[in-house]
Amino acid sequence: TDDTKRKAYDSHNDFDDALPTGKEAPEDFYKVYGPCFKANGRFAVKKPVPELGDDETPLEAVDAFYKYWSKFESWRDFTLAKGAQEHDVDSADTREQKRWMMKENMKGVKNMKKKEIQRVARLVDMALAKDPRLRRAAQAAKDVKEAAKNAKKAALEKAKNDKAAAEAAEAAAA
């Protein structure tokens, strides 16, 4: 019934920390990354956790999704995880020794928490790089920029040709 102990137990019980390889086919993006984000969302402090969506999800919702995950806060606790409890605090002979052991154990817990934060950040970075919706939006922006550049170039060329024609007409009239 202790909420802290429940979270510590739930944090390491039956959870796969594996991330996608990043070499998945573009058409498998939603099938691979969607369940991965959903699984990691179980540790979210802020609820509700936005879903990855699909190919038809509006760009505003996609941006909100990545904004949420880039600032993801996890309640995951590593105090019961293997490797975090290097020292058995109950076996300490003195109070100073017990405090030292607790301090060393907390270093391991903090290190595991840091690795967890890095793992989620890596997941977000890979998804940002592979998301077909963002790729399409970037390509559309690039196309618009290229079209504006070409239009400006054509306008300058037309002005140059008009000036040359006007000079040729003036020379012919003189």
JSON list of C-alpha atoms in Angstrom, two decimals:
[
{"chain": "A", "resi": 1, "resn": "THR", "atom": "CA", "xyz": [0.00, 0.00, 0.00]},
{"chain": "A", "resi": 2, "resn": "ASP", "atom": "CA", "xyz": [3.02, 2.29, 0.24]},
{"chain": "A", "resi": 3, "resn": "ASP", "atom": "CA", "xyz": [2.99, 4.42, -2.94]},
{"chain": "A", "resi": 4, "resn": "THR", "atom": "CA", "xyz": [6.78, 4.90, -2.97]},
{"chain": "A", "resi": 5, "resn": "LYS", "atom": "CA", "xyz": [7.46, 1.18, -2.69]},
{"chain": "A", "resi": 6, "resn": "ARG", "atom": "CA", "xyz": [4.80, 0.44, -5.32]},
{"chain": "A", "resi": 7, "resn": "LYS", "atom": "CA", "xyz": [6.45, 2.82, -7.79]},
{"chain": "A", "resi": 8, "resn": "ALA", "atom": "CA", "xyz": [9.88, 1.33, -7.09]},
{"chain": "A", "resi": 9, "resn": "TYR", "atom": "CA", "xyz": [8.51, -2.15, -7.74]},
{"chain": "A", "resi": 10, "resn": "ASP", "atom": "CA", "xyz": [6.55, -1.13, -10.84]},
{"chain": "A", "resi": 11, "resn": "SER", "atom": "CA", "xyz": [9.58, 0.69, -12.25]},
{"chain": "A", "resi": 12, "resn": "HIS", "atom": "CA", "xyz": [11.63, -2.37, -12.95]},
{"chain": "A", "resi": 13, "resn": "ASN", "atom": "CA", "xyz": [9.00, -5.10, -13.16]},
{"chain": "A", "resi": 14, "resn": "ASP", "atom": "CA", "xyz": [8.47, -6.45, -16.71]},
{"chain": "A", "resi": 15, "resn": "PHE", "atom": "CA", "xyz": [9.70, -3.46, -18.71]},
{"chain": "A", "resi": 16, "resn": "ASP", "atom": "CA", "xyz": [11.70, -3.68, -21.91]},
{"chain": "A", "resi": 17, "resn": "ASP", "atom": "CA", "xyz": [14.17, -0.78, -22.18]},
{"chain": "A", "resi": 18, "resn": "ALA", "atom": "CA", "xyz": [15.03, -1.63, -25.79]},
{"chain": "A", "resi": 19, "resn": "LEU", "atom": "CA", "xyz": [14.82, 1.12, -28.38]},
{"chain": "A", "resi": 20, "resn": "PRO", "atom": "CA", "xyz": [14.18, 0.79, -32.12]},
{"chain": "A", "resi": 21, "resn": "THR", "atom": "CA", "xyz": [17.32, 0.35, -34.19]},
{"chain": "A", "resi": 22, "resn": "GLY", "atom": "CA", "xyz": [16.64, 3.34, -36.43]},
{"chain": "A", "resi": 23, "resn": "LYS", "atom": "CA", "xyz": [17.03, 1.13, -39.51]},
{"chain": "A", "resi": 24, "resn": "GLU", "atom": "CA", "xyz": [13.34, 0.36, -39.87]},
{"chain": "A", "resi": 25, "resn": "ALA", "atom": "CA", "xyz": [11.56, 0.88, -43.16]},
{"chain": "A", "resi": 26, "resn": "PRO", "atom": "CA", "xyz": [9.80, 4.27, -43.41]},
{"chain": "A", "resi": 27, "resn": "GLU", "atom": "CA", "xyz": [6.41, 2.57, -43.80]},
{"chain": "A", "resi": 28, "resn": "ASP", "atom": "CA", "xyz": [6.94, 0.80, -40.43]},
{"chain": "A", "resi": 29, "resn": "PHE", "atom": "CA", "xyz": [7.55, 4.04, -38.50]},
{"chain": "A", "resi": 30, "resn": "TYR", "atom": "CA", "xyz": [4.17, 4.12, -36.73]},
{"chain": "A", "resi": 31, "resn": "LYS", "atom": "CA", "xyz": [4.18, 0.36, -36.00]},
{"chain": "A", "resi": 32, "resn": "VAL", "atom": "CA", "xyz": [7.65, 0.51, -34.42]},
{"chain": "A", "resi": 33, "resn": "TYR", "atom": "CA", "xyz": [7.75, 3.85, -32.62]},
{"chain": "A", "resi": 34, "resn": "GLY", "atom": "CA", "xyz": [4.10, 4.08, -31.49]},
{"chain": "A", "resi": 35, "resn": "PRO", "atom": "CA", "xyz": [4.23, 1.11, -29.08]},
{"chain": "A", "resi": 36, "resn": "CYS", "atom": "CA", "xyz": [7.66, 2.19, -27.84]},
{"chain": "A", "resi": 37, "resn": "PHE", "atom": "CA", "xyz": [6.39, 5.66, -26.88]},
{"chain": "A", "resi": 38, "resn": "LYS", "atom": "CA", "xyz": [3.25, 4.15, -25.36]},
{"chain": "A", "resi": 39, "resn": "ALA", "atom": "CA", "xyz": [5.28, 1.76, -23.20]},
{"chain": "A", "resi": 40, "resn": "ASN", "atom": "CA", "xyz": [7.53, 4.56, -21.95]},
{"chain": "A", "resi": 41, "resn": "GLY", "atom": "CA", "xyz": [4.50, 6.75, -21.33]},
{"chain": "A", "resi": 42, "resn": "ARG", "atom": "CA", "xyz": [3.46, 4.54, -18.42]},
{"chain": "A", "resi": 43, "resn": "PHE", "atom": "CA", "xyz": [6.13, 6.30, -16.32]},
{"chain": "A", "resi": 44, "resn": "ALA", "atom": "CA", "xyz": [4.91, 9.80, -17.17]},
{"chain": "A", "resi": 45, "resn": "VAL", "atom": "CA", "xyz": [4.43, 12.33, -14.40]},
{"chain": "A", "resi": 46, "resn": "LYS", "atom": "CA", "xyz": [2.20, 14.50, -16.60]},
{"chain": "A", "resi": 47, "resn": "LYS", "atom": "CA", "xyz": [-0.93, 12.80, -17.88]},
{"chain": "A", "resi": 48, "resn": "PRO", "atom": "CA", "xyz": [-2.45, 12.35, -20.42]},
{"chain": "A", "resi": 49, "resn": "VAL", "atom": "CA", "xyz": [0.44, 11.22, -22.56]},
{"chain": "A", "resi": 50, "resn": "PRO", "atom": "CA", "xyz": [-0.02, 12.23, -26.23]},
{"chain": "A", "resi": 51, "resn": "GLU", "atom": "CA", "xyz": [0.06, 9.44, -28.79]},
{"chain": "A", "resi": 52, "resn": "LEU", "atom": "CA", "xyz": [2.31, 9.31, -31.85]},
{"chain": "A", "resi": 53, "resn": "GLY", "atom": "CA", "xyz": [-0.68, 9.32, -34.18]},
{"chain": "A", "resi": 54, "resn": "ASP", "atom": "CA", "xyz": [-0.63, 8.27, -37.80]},
{"chain": "A", "resi": 55, "resn": "ASP", "atom": "CA", "xyz": [0.12, 9.66, -41.24]},
{"chain": "A", "resi": 56, "resn": "GLU", "atom": "CA", "xyz": [-2.99, 11.88, -41.15]},
{"chain": "A", "resi": 57, "resn": "THR", "atom": "CA", "xyz": [-2.19, 13.57, -37.81]},
{"chain": "A", "resi": 58, "resn": "PRO", "atom": "CA", "xyz": [-2.05, 17.39, -38.17]},
{"chain": "A", "resi": 59, "resn": "LEU", "atom": "CA", "xyz": [1.38, 18.98, -37.92]},
{"chain": "A", "resi": 60, "resn": "GLU", "atom": "CA", "xyz": [0.34, 20.98, -34.83]},
{"chain": "A", "resi": 61, "resn": "ALA", "atom": "CA", "xyz": [-0.42, 17.73, -32.97]},
{"chain": "A", "resi": 62, "resn": "VAL", "atom": "CA", "xyz": [2.89, 16.26, -34.12]},
{"chain": "A", "resi": 63, "resn": "ASP", "atom": "CA", "xyz": [4.75, 19.32, -32.82]},
{"chain": "A", "resi": 64, "resn": "ALA", "atom": "CA", "xyz": [2.88, 19.09, -29.49]},
{"chain": "A", "resi": 65, "resn": "PHE", "atom": "CA", "xyz": [3.79, 15.39, -29.26]},
{"chain": "A", "resi": 66, "resn": "TYR", "atom": "CA", "xyz": [7.51, 16.04, -29.70]},
{"chain": "A", "resi": 67, "resn": "LYS", "atom": "CA", "xyz": [7.41, 19.06, -27.38]},
{"chain": "A", "resi": 68, "resn": "TYR", "atom": "CA", "xyz": [5.89, 16.85, -24.66]},
{"chain": "A", "resi": 69, "resn": "TRP", "atom": "CA", "xyz": [8.45, 14.10, -25.13]},
{"chain": "A", "resi": 70, "resn": "SER", "atom": "CA", "xyz": [11.44, 16.45, -25.32]},
{"chain": "A", "resi": 71, "resn": "LYS", "atom": "CA", "xyz": [10.49, 17.62, -21.79]},
{"chain": "A", "resi": 72, "resn": "PHE", "atom": "CA", "xyz": [9.36, 14.20, -20.57]},
{"chain": "A", "resi": 73, "resn": "GLU", "atom": "CA", "xyz": [9.31, 13.74, -16.80]},
{"chain": "A", "resi": 74, "resn": "SER", "atom": "CA", "xyz": [9.44, 10.21, -15.47]},
{"chain": "A", "resi": 75, "resn": "TRP", "atom": "CA", "xyz": [8.53, 8.90, -12.02]},
{"chain": "A", "resi": 76, "resn": "ARG", "atom": "CA", "xyz": [10.52, 5.74, -12.65]},
{"chain": "A", "resi": 77, "resn": "ASP", "atom": "CA", "xyz": [12.44, 4.71, -9.53]},
{"chain": "A", "resi": 78, "resn": "PHE", "atom": "CA", "xyz": [15.60, 2.57, -9.63]},
{"chain": "A", "resi": 79, "resn": "THR", "atom": "CA", "xyz": [16.07, 1.88, -5.91]},
{"chain": "A", "resi": 80, "resn": "LEU", "atom": "CA", "xyz": [15.13, -1.80, -6.36]},
{"chain": "A", "resi": 81, "resn": "ALA", "atom": "CA", "xyz": [16.88, -2.29, -9.70]},
{"chain": "A", "resi": 82, "resn": "LYS", "atom": "CA", "xyz": [19.77, -4.70, -10.00]},
{"chain": "A", "resi": 83, "resn": "GLY", "atom": "CA", "xyz": [23.05, -2.86, -9.83]},
{"chain": "A", "resi": 84, "resn": "ALA", "atom": "CA", "xyz": [21.64, 0.14, -7.98]},
{"chain": "A", "resi": 85, "resn": "GLN", "atom": "CA", "xyz": [22.00, -1.38, -4.50]},
{"chain": "A", "resi": 86, "resn": "GLU", "atom": "CA", "xyz": [25.71, -2.06, -4.42]},
{"chain": "A", "resi": 87, "resn": "HIS", "atom": "CA", "xyz": [25.92, -2.11, -0.62]},
{"chain": "A", "resi": 88, "resn": "ASP", "atom": "CA", "xyz": [23.69, -3.86, 1.93]},
{"chain": "A", "resi": 89, "resn": "VAL", "atom": "CA", "xyz": [22.83, -1.03, 4.30]},
{"chain": "A", "resi": 90, "resn": "ASP", "atom": "CA", "xyz": [21.50, -3.40, 6.97]},
{"chain": "A", "resi": 91, "resn": "SER", "atom": "CA", "xyz": [24.92, -5.02, 7.34]},
{"chain": "A", "resi": 92, "resn": "ALA", "atom": "CA", "xyz": [26.59, -1.75, 8.42]},
{"chain": "A", "resi": 93, "resn": "ASP", "atom": "CA", "xyz": [28.30, -1.78, 11.81]},
{"chain": "A", "resi": 94, "resn": "THR", "atom": "CA", "xyz": [28.16, 1.93, 12.51]},
{"chain": "A", "resi": 95, "resn": "ARG", "atom": "CA", "xyz": [25.92, 4.84, 11.67]},
{"chain": "A", "resi": 96, "resn": "GLU", "atom": "CA", "xyz": [28.69, 6.48, 9.61]},
{"chain": "A", "resi": 97, "resn": "GLN", "atom": "CA", "xyz": [29.21, 3.31, 7.63]},
{"chain": "A", "resi": 98, "resn": "LYS", "atom": "CA", "xyz": [25.45, 3.05, 7.03]},
{"chain": "A", "resi": 99, "resn": "ARG", "atom": "CA", "xyz": [25.30, 6.65, 5.78]},
{"chain": "A", "resi": 100, "resn": "TRP", "atom": "CA", "xyz": [28.26, 6.05, 3.49]},
{"chain": "A", "resi": 101, "resn": "MET", "atom": "CA", "xyz": [26.59, 2.92, 2.06]},
{"chain": "A", "resi": 102, "resn": "MET", "atom": "CA", "xyz": [23.32, 4.79, 1.51]},
{"chain": "A", "resi": 103, "resn": "LYS", "atom": "CA", "xyz": [25.22, 7.60, -0.23]},
{"chain": "A", "resi": 104, "resn": "GLU", "atom": "CA", "xyz": [27.02, 5.13, -2.51]},
{"chain": "A", "resi": 105, "resn": "ASN", "atom": "CA", "xyz": [23.73, 3.38, -3.32]},
{"chain": "A", "resi": 106, "resn": "MET", "atom": "CA", "xyz": [22.12, 6.71, -4.21]},
{"chain": "A", "resi": 107, "resn": "LYS", "atom": "CA", "xyz": [24.98, 7.40, -6.65]},
{"chain": "A", "resi": 108, "resn": "GLY", "atom": "CA", "xyz": [24.04, 4.19, -8.48]},
{"chain": "A", "resi": 109, "resn": "VAL", "atom": "CA", "xyz": [20.35, 5.15, -8.49]},
{"chain": "A", "resi": 110, "resn": "LYS", "atom": "CA", "xyz": [21.14, 8.63, -9.85]},
{"chain": "A", "resi": 111, "resn": "ASN", "atom": "CA", "xyz": [23.37, 7.14, -12.54]},
{"chain": "A", "resi": 112, "resn": "MET", "atom": "CA", "xyz": [20.57, 4.80, -13.64]},
{"chain": "A", "resi": 113, "resn": "LYS", "atom": "CA", "xyz": [18.08, 7.70, -13.68]},
{"chain": "A", "resi": 114, "resn": "LYS", "atom": "CA", "xyz": [20.51, 9.71, -15.82]},
{"chain": "A", "resi": 115, "resn": "LYS", "atom": "CA", "xyz": [20.81, 6.80, -18.27]},
{"chain": "A", "resi": 116, "resn": "GLU", "atom": "CA", "xyz": [17.00, 6.55, -18.38]},
{"chain": "A", "resi": 117, "resn": "ILE", "atom": "CA", "xyz": [16.71, 10.24, -19.31]},
{"chain": "A", "resi": 118, "resn": "GLN", "atom": "CA", "xyz": [19.35, 9.77, -22.02]},
{"chain": "A", "resi": 119, "resn": "ARG", "atom": "CA", "xyz": [17.53, 6.68, -23.35]},
{"chain": "A", "resi": 120, "resn": "VAL", "atom": "CA", "xyz": [14.24, 8.57, -23.71]},
{"chain": "A", "resi": 121, "resn": "ALA", "atom": "CA", "xyz": [16.04, 11.51, -25.34]},
{"chain": "A", "resi": 122, "resn": "ARG", "atom": "CA", "xyz": [17.65, 9.10, -27.82]},
{"chain": "A", "resi": 123, "resn": "LEU", "atom": "CA", "xyz": [14.21, 7.65, -28.60]},
{"chain": "A", "resi": 124, "resn": "VAL", "atom": "CA", "xyz": [12.84, 11.15, -29.29]},
{"chain": "A", "resi": 125, "resn": "ASP", "atom": "CA", "xyz": [15.84, 12.08, -31.46]},
{"chain": "A", "resi": 126, "resn": "MET", "atom": "CA", "xyz": [15.51, 8.92, -33.54]},
{"chain": "A", "resi": 127, "resn": "ALA", "atom": "CA", "xyz": [11.77, 9.47, -33.99]},
{"chain": "A", "resi": 128, "resn": "LEU", "atom": "CA", "xyz": [12.30, 13.11, -34.99]},
{"chain": "A", "resi": 129, "resn": "ALA", "atom": "CA", "xyz": [14.82, 12.03, -37.61]},
{"chain": "A", "resi": 130, "resn": "LYS", "atom": "CA", "xyz": [12.59, 9.28, -39.02]},
{"chain": "A", "resi": 131, "resn": "ASP", "atom": "CA", "xyz": [9.11, 10.83, -38.78]},
{"chain": "A", "resi": 132, "resn": "PRO", "atom": "CA", "xyz": [7.65, 10.92, -42.32]},
{"chain": "A", "resi": 133, "resn": "ARG", "atom": "CA", "xyz": [5.27, 13.79, -41.43]},
{"chain": "A", "resi": 134, "resn": "LEU", "atom": "CA", "xyz": [8.17, 16.03, -40.44]},
{"chain": "A", "resi": 135, "resn": "ARG", "atom": "CA", "xyz": [10.14, 14.99, -43.50]},
{"chain": "A", "resi": 136, "resn": "ARG", "atom": "CA", "xyz": [7.23, 15.95, -45.76]},
{"chain": "A", "resi": 137, "resn": "ALA", "atom": "CA", "xyz": [6.84, 19.31, -43.98]},
{"chain": "A", "resi": 138, "resn": "ALA", "atom": "CA", "xyz": [10.57, 20.02, -44.32]},
{"chain": "A", "resi": 139, "resn": "GLN", "atom": "CA", "xyz": [10.48, 19.11, -48.02]},
{"chain": "A", "resi": 140, "resn": "ALA", "atom": "CA", "xyz": [7.43, 21.34, -48.58]},
{"chain": "A", "resi": 141, "resn": "ALA", "atom": "CA", "xyz": [9.20, 24.26, -46.87]},
{"chain": "A", "resi": 142, "resn": "LYS", "atom": "CA", "xyz": [12.29, 23.61, -48.97]},
{"chain": "A", "resi": 143, "resn": "ASP", "atom": "CA", "xyz": [10.15, 23.56, -52.15]},
{"chain": "A", "resi": 144, "resn": "VAL", "atom": "CA", "xyz": [8.48, 26.86, -51.22]},
{"chain": "A", "resi": 145, "resn": "LYS", "atom": "CA", "xyz": [11.87, 28.46, -50.55]},
{"chain": "A", "resi": 146, "resn": "GLU", "atom": "CA", "xyz": [13.24, 27.14, -53.86]},
{"chain": "A", "resi": 147, "resn": "ALA", "atom": "CA", "xyz": [10.17, 28.42, -55.75]},
{"chain": "A", "resi": 148, "resn": "ALA", "atom": "CA", "xyz": [10.58, 31.89, -54.20]},
{"chain": "A", "resi": 149, "resn": "LYS", "atom": "CA", "xyz": [14.27, 31.87, -55.12]},
{"chain": "A", "resi": 150, "resn": "ASN", "atom": "CA", "xyz": [13.46, 30.86, -58.71]},
{"chain": "A", "resi": 151, "resn": "ALA", "atom": "CA", "xyz": [10.72, 33.51, -58.97]},
{"chain": "A", "resi": 152, "resn": "LYS", "atom": "CA", "xyz": [13.12, 36.20, -57.76]},
{"chain": "A", "resi": 153, "resn": "LYS", "atom": "CA", "xyz": [15.77, 35.00, -60.21]},
{"chain": "A", "resi": 154, "resn": "ALA", "atom": "CA", "xyz": [13.23, 35.05, -63.07]},
{"chain": "A", "resi": 155, "resn": "ALA", "atom": "CA", "xyz": [12.11, 38.58, -62.12]},
{"chain": "A", "resi": 156, "resn": "LEU", "atom": "CA", "xyz": [15.71, 39.83, -62.14]},
{"chain": "A", "resi": 157, "resn": "GLU", "atom": "CA", "xyz": [16.32, 38.14, -65.51]},
{"chain": "A", "resi": 158, "resn": "LYS", "atom": "CA", "xyz": [13.13, 39.69, -66.93]},
{"chain": "A", "resi": 159, "resn": "ALA", "atom": "CA", "xyz": [14.11, 43.14, -65.66]},
{"chain": "A", "resi": 160, "resn": "LYS", "atom": "CA", "xyz": [17.56, 42.72, -67.21]},
{"chain": "A", "resi": 161, "resn": "ASN", "atom": "CA", "xyz": [16.03, 41.62, -70.55]},
{"chain": "A", "resi": 162, "resn": "ASP", "atom": "CA", "xyz": [13.51, 44.51, -70.49]},
{"chain": "A", "resi": 163, "resn": "LYS", "atom": "CA", "xyz": [16.31, 46.99, -69.83]},
{"chain": "A", "resi": 164, "resn": "ALA", "atom": "CA", "xyz": [18.40, 45.53, -72.67]},
{"chain": "A", "resi": 165, "resn": "ALA", "atom": "CA", "xyz": [15.38, 45.66, -75.02]},
{"chain": "A", "resi": 166, "resn": "ALA", "atom": "CA", "xyz": [14.66, 49.27, -74.04]},
{"chain": "A", "resi": 167, "resn": "GLU", "atom": "CA", "xyz": [18.29, 50.22, -74.69]},
{"chain": "A", "resi": 168, "resn": "ALA", "atom": "CA", "xyz": [18.22, 48.41, -78.04]},
{"chain": "A", "resi": 169, "resn": "ALA", "atom": "CA", "xyz": [14.99, 50.21, -79.00]},
{"chain": "A", "resi": 170, "resn": "GLU", "atom": "CA", "xyz": [16.47, 53.56, -77.95]},
{"chain": "A", "resi": 171, "resn": "ALA", "atom": "CA", "xyz": [19.61, 52.87, -79.96]},
{"chain": "A", "resi": 172, "resn": "ALA", "atom": "CA", "xyz": [17.52, 51.87, -83.01]},
{"chain": "A", "resi": 173, "resn": "ALA", "atom": "CA", "xyz": [15.44, 55.06, -82.70]},
{"chain": "A", "resi": 174, "resn": "ALA", "atom": "CA", "xyz": [18.52, 57.25, -82.52]}
]
